[in-house]
Short mmCIF file of C-alpha atoms in Angstrom, two decimals:
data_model
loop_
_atom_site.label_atom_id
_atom_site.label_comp_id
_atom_site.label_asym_id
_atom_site.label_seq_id
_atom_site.Cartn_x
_atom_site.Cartn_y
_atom_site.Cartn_z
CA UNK H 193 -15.99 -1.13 -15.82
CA UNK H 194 -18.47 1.62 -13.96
CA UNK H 195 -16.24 3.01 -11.09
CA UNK H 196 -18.89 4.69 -8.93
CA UNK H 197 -18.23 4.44 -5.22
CA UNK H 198 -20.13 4.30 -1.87
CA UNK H 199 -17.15 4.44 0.26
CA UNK H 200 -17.40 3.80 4.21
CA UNK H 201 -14.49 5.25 6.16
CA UNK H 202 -13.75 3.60 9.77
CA UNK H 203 -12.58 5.40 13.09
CA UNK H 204 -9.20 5.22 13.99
CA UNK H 205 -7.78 7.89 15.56
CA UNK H 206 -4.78 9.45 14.09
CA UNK H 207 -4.43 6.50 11.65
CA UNK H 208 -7.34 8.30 10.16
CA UNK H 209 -4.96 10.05 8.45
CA UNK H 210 -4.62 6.66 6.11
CA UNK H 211 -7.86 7.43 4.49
CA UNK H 212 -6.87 10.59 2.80
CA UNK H 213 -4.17 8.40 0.97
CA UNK H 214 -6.86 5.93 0.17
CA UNK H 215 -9.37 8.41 -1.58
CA UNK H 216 -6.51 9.80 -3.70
CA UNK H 217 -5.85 6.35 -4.90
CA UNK H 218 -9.17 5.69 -5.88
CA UNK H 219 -9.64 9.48 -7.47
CA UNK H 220 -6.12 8.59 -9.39
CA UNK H 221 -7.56 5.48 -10.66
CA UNK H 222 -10.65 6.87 -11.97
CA UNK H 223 -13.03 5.75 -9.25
CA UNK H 224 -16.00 8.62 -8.53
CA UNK H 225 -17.56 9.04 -4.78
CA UNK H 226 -21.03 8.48 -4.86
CA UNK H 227 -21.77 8.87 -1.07
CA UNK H 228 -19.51 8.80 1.05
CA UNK H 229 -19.86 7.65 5.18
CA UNK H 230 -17.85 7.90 8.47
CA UNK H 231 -17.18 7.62 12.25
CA UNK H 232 -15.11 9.16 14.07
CA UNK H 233 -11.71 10.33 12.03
CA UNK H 234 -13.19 8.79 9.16
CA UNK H 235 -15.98 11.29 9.55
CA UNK H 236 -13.65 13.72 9.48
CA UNK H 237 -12.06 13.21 6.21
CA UNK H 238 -15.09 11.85 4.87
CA UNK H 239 -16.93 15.42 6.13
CA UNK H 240 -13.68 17.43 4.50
CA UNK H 241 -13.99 15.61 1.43
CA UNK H 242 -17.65 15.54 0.35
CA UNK H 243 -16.93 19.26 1.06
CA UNK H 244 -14.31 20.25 -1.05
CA UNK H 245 -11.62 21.03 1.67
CA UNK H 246 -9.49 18.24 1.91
CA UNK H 247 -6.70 19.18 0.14
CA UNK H 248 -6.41 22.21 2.64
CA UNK H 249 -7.12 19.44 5.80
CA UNK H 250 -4.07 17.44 4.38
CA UNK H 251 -1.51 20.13 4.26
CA UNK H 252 -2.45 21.43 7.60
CA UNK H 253 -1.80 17.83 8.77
CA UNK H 254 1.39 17.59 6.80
CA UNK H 255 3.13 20.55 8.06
CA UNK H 256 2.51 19.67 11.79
CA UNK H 257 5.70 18.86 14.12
CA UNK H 258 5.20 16.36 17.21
CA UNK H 259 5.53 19.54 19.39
CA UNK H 260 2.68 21.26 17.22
CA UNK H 261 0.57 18.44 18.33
CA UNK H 262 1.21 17.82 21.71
CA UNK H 263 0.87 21.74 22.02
CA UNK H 264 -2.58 21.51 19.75
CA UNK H 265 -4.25 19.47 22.61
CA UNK H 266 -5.25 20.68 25.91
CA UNK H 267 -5.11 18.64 28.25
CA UNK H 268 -8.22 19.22 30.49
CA UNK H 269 -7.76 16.30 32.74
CA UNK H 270 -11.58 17.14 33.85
CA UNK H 271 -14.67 14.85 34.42
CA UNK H 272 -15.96 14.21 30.74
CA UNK H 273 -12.51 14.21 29.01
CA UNK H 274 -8.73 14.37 29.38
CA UNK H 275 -8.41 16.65 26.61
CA UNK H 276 -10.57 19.66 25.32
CA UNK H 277 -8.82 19.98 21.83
CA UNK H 278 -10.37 23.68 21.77
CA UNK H 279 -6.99 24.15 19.53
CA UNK H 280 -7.78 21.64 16.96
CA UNK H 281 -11.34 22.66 16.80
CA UNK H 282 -10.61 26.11 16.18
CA UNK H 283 -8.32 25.10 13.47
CA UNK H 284 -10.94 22.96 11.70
CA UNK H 285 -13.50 25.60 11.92
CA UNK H 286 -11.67 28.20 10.14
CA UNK H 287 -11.03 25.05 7.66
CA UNK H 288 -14.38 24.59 7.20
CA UNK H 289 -16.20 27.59 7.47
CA UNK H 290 -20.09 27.83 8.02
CA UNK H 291 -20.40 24.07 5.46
CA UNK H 292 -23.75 22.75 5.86
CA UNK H 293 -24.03 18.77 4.95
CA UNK H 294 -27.34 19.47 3.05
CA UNK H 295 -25.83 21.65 0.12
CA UNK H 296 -22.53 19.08 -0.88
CA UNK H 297 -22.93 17.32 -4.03
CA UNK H 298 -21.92 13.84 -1.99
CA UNK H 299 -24.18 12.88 -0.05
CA UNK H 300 -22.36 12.35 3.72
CA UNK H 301 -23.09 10.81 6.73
CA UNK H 302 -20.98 11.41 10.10
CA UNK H 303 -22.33 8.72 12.61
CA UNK H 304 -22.24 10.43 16.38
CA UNK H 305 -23.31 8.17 19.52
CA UNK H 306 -26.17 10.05 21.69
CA UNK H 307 -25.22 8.60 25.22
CA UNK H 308 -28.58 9.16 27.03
CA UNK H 309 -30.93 7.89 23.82
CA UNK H 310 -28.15 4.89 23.85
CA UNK H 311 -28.35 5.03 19.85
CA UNK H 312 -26.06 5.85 16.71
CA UNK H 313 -27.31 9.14 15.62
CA UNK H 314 -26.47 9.66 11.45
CA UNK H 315 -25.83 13.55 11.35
CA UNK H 316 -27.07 14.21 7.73
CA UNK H 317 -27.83 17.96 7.52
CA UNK H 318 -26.65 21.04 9.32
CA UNK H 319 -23.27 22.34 10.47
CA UNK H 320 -20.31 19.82 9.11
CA UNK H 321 -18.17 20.90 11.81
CA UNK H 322 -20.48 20.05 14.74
CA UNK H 323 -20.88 16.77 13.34
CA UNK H 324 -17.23 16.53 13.19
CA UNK H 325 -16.91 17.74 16.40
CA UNK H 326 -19.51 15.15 18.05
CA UNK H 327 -18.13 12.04 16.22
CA UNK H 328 -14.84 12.14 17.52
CA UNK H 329 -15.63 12.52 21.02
CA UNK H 330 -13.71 10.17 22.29
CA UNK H 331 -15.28 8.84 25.43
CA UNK H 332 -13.56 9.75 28.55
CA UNK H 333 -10.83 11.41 26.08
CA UNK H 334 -12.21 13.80 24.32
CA UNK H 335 -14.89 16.46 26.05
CA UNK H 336 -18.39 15.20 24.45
CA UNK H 337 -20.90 17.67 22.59
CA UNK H 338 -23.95 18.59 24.51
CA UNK H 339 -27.02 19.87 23.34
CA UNK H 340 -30.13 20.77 24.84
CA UNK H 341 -31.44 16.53 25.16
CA UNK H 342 -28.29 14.49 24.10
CA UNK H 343 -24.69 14.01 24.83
CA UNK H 344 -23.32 13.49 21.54
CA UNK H 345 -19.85 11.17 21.52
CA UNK H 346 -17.53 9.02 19.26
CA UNK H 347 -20.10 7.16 16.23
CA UNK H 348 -17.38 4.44 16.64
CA UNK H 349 -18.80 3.55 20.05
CA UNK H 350 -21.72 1.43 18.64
CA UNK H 351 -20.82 1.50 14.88
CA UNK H 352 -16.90 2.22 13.95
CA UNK H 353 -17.55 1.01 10.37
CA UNK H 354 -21.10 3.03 9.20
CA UNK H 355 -21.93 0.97 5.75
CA UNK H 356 -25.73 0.91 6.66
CA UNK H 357 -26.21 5.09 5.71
CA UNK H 358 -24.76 4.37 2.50
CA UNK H 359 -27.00 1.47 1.45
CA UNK H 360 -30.10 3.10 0.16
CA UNK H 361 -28.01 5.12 -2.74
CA UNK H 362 -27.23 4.04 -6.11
CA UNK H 363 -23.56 3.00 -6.72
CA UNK H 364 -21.80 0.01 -8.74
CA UNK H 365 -19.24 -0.78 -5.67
CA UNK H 366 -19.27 -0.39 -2.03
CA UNK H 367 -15.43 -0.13 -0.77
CA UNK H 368 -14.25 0.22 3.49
CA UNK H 369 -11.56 1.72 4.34
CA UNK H 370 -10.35 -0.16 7.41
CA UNK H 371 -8.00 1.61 9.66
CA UNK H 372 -8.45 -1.12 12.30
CA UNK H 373 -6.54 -4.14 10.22
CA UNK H 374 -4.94 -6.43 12.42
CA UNK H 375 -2.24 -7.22 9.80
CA UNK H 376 1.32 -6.29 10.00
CA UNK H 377 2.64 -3.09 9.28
CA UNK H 378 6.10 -2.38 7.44
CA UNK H 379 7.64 1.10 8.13
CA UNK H 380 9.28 1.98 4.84
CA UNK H 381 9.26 5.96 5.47
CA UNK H 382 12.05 7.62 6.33
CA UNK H 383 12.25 10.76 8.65
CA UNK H 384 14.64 13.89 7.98
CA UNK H 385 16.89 15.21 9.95
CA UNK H 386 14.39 18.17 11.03
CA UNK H 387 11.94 15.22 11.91
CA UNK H 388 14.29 13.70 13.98
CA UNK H 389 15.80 16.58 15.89
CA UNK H 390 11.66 17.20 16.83
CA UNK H 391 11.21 13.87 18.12
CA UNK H 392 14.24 14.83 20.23
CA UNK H 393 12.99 18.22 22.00
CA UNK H 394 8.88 16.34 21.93
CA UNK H 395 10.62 13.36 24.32
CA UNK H 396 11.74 15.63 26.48
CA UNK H 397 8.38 17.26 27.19
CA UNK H 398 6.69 14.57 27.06
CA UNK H 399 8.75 12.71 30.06
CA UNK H 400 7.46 16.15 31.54
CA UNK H 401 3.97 15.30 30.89
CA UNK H 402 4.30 11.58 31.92
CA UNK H 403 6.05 12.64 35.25
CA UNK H 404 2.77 14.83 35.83
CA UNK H 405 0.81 12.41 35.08
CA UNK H 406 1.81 9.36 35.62
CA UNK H 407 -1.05 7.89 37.73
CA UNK H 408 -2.91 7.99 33.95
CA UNK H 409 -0.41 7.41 31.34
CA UNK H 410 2.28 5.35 32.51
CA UNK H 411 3.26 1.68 32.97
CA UNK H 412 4.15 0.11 36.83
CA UNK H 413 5.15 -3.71 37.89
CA UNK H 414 2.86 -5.89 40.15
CA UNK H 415 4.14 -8.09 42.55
CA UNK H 416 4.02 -10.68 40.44
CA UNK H 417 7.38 -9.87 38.87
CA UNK H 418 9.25 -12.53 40.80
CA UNK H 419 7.37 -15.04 38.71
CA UNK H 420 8.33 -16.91 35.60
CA UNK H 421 7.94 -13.69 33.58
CA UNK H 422 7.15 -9.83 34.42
CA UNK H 423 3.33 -8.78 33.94
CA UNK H 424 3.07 -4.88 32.91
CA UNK H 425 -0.11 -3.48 34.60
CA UNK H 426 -1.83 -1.39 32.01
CA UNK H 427 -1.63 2.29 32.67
CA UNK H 428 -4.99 4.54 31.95
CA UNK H 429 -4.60 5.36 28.61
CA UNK H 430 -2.83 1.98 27.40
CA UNK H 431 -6.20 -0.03 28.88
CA UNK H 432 -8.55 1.87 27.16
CA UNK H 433 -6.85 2.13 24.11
CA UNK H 434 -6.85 -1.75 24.34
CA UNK H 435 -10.37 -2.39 25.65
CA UNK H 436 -11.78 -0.12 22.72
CA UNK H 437 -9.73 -1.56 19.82
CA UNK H 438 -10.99 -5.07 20.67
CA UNK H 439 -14.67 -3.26 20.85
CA UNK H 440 -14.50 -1.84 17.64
CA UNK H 441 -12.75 -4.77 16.04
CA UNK H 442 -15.34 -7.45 16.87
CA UNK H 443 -17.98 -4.73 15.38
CA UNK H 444 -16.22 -4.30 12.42
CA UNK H 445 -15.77 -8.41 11.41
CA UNK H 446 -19.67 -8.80 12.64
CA UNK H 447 -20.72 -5.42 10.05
CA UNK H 448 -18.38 -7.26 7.15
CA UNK H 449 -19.94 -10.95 7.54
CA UNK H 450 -23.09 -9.13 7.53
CA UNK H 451 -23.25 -6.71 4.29
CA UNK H 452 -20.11 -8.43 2.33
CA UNK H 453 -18.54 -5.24 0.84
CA UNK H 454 -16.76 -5.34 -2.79
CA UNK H 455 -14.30 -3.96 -1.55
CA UNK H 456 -12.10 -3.72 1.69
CA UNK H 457 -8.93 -1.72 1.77
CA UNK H 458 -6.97 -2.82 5.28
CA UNK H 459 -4.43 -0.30 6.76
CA UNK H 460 -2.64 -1.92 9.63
CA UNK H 461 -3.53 -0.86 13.46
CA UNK H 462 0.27 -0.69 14.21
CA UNK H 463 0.83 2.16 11.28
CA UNK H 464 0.31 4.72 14.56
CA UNK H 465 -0.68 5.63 17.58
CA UNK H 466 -3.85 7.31 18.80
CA UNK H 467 -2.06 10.78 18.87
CA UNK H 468 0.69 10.01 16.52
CA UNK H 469 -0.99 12.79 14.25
CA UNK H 470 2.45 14.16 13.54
CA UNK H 471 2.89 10.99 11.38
CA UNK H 472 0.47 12.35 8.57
CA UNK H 473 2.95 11.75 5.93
CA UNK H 474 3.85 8.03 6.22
CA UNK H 475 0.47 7.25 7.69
CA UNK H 476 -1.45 9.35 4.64
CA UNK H 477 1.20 6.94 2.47
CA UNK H 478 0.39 3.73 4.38
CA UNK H 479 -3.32 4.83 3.24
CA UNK H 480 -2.16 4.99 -0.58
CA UNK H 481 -0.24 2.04 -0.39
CA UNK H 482 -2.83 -0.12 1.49
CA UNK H 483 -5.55 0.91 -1.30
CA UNK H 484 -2.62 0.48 -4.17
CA UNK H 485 -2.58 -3.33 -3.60
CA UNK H 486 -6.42 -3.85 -2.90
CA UNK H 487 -7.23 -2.21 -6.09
CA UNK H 488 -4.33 -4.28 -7.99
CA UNK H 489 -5.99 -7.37 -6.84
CA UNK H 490 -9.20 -6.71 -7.47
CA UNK H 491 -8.41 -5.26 -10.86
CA UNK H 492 -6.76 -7.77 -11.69
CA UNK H 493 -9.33 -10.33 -10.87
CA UNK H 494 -12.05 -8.28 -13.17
CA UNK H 495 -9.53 -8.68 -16.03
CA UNK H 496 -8.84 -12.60 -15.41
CA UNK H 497 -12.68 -13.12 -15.58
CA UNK H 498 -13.12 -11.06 -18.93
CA UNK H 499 -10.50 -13.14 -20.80
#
């Protein structure tokens, strides 16, 4: 069987993480990247991998505490953003280096939203990291990218699952990597005792941070509780996470009805939260595992229709 891939990587937040464990599947299992497309956090991995640096992205990710992250992101609170992420960034461009799109042997895409030309913008040549930088711009999260005409955000705001830059390439299979599954979601990893005595000391500061902030981040009754049953009123964060999965999940079943990929490797939603980047491991291993039985069924549906 020819093994050549066009792979299309979804956004997802930290549950990104899932499609490094994906890719190493496929690369264990003989399967070759063609071309290779992303939003968002699949962007990112998609970027680090058509360029050769995704080993070193992965260990980075792996060694991180929860305090490392929460003390990674600033929190800017300002008008375009809650959080700068200047941190992060700097971390991903000494990562990266001066990589320009144009000179990988993979072909990438990273899909970026221009908010003023209210259009998906596919960011094909020039620097890899401000692509990266623009696509995961998380609207009202994450400070956007500006340039002289556009305001460059999230690609996952009008197309979380890019398979259209990938179609005009030669390939014998076009696989998705969906971070956005609505499935349910096992926990089989286990955390060490060094895990758990961080989550310890990162609960403390972060009853800190909700205490600060609670007007944003935090959960309150309505008078309604005297009724049948109690009604939690979203808090900021909670609503938005909520109002942009079900965005990105009706464009993601509308973009599969429509081009009917070989291929779809699901990662359950519920693996992580949108910060839960600490969770690289088990979420890198929910990746491997999701793409472990997708490739065992479809394998083994090749090898039924052979006999």
């Amino acid at each position: 069987m020819n093994k050549t891939v066009a792979l299309v990587l979804t956004s997802g937040s930290a549950r990104g993480l899932a499609h490094i464990g994906a890719i190493e599947e496929l690369e264990a299992r003989g399967y070759r990247v063609q071309v290779i497309s992303g939003s968002s956090m699949g962007a990112v991995v998609g970027g680090l991998y058509a360029a050769g640096k995704l080993d070193l992205y992965r260990d980075w990710m792996i060694s991180l505490s929860r305090m490392d992250v929460f003390n990674l992101f600033d929190f800017a609170f300002s008008s375009s953003g809650l959080i700068k992420a200047e941190r992060v960034f700097e971390e991903m461009a000494r990562i990266l280096g001066d990589a320009q799109i144009e000179d990988f042997e993979i072909p990438f895409t990273a899909v970026v939203t221009d908010v003023l030309a209210k259009k998906e913008v596919w960011m094909q040549q020039g620097s890899l990291f401000k692509a990266i930088r623009a696509s995961v711009a998380v609207p009202t999260i994450v400070t956007p990218v500006y340039t002289d005409t556009q305001i460059l955000v999230d690609g996952g705001v009008l197309n979380p699952m890019p398979i259209e830059p990938v179609l005009g390439y030669e390939y014998d299979l076009l696989i998705v990597v969906n971070t956005n599954a609505e499935i349910p979601y096992h926990n089989k990893y286990l955390p060490t005792p060094e895990e758990q005595t961080d989550a310890e000391v990162y609960e403390g500061r972060l009853a800190q941070f909700r205490k600060k902030w609670s007007k944003y981040l935090t959960y309150s009754s309505t008078p309604e509780t005297d009724q049948t049953q109690k009604i939690a009123k979203l808090g900021y964060m909670s609503l938005l996470n909520k109002a942009v999965d079900l965005m990105e999940n009706r464009i993601i079943d509308l973009s599969i009805e429509k081009h009917q990929p070989d291929m779809v490797i699901n990662v359950s939603r519920e693996v992580c939260s949108m910060f839960e980047f600490h969770k690289a491991k088990e979420v890198i291993e929910a990746g491997r595992s999701a793409a472990k039985e997708t490739l065992d069924n479809f394998e083994g549906e090749l090898n039924k229709r052979e006999l």
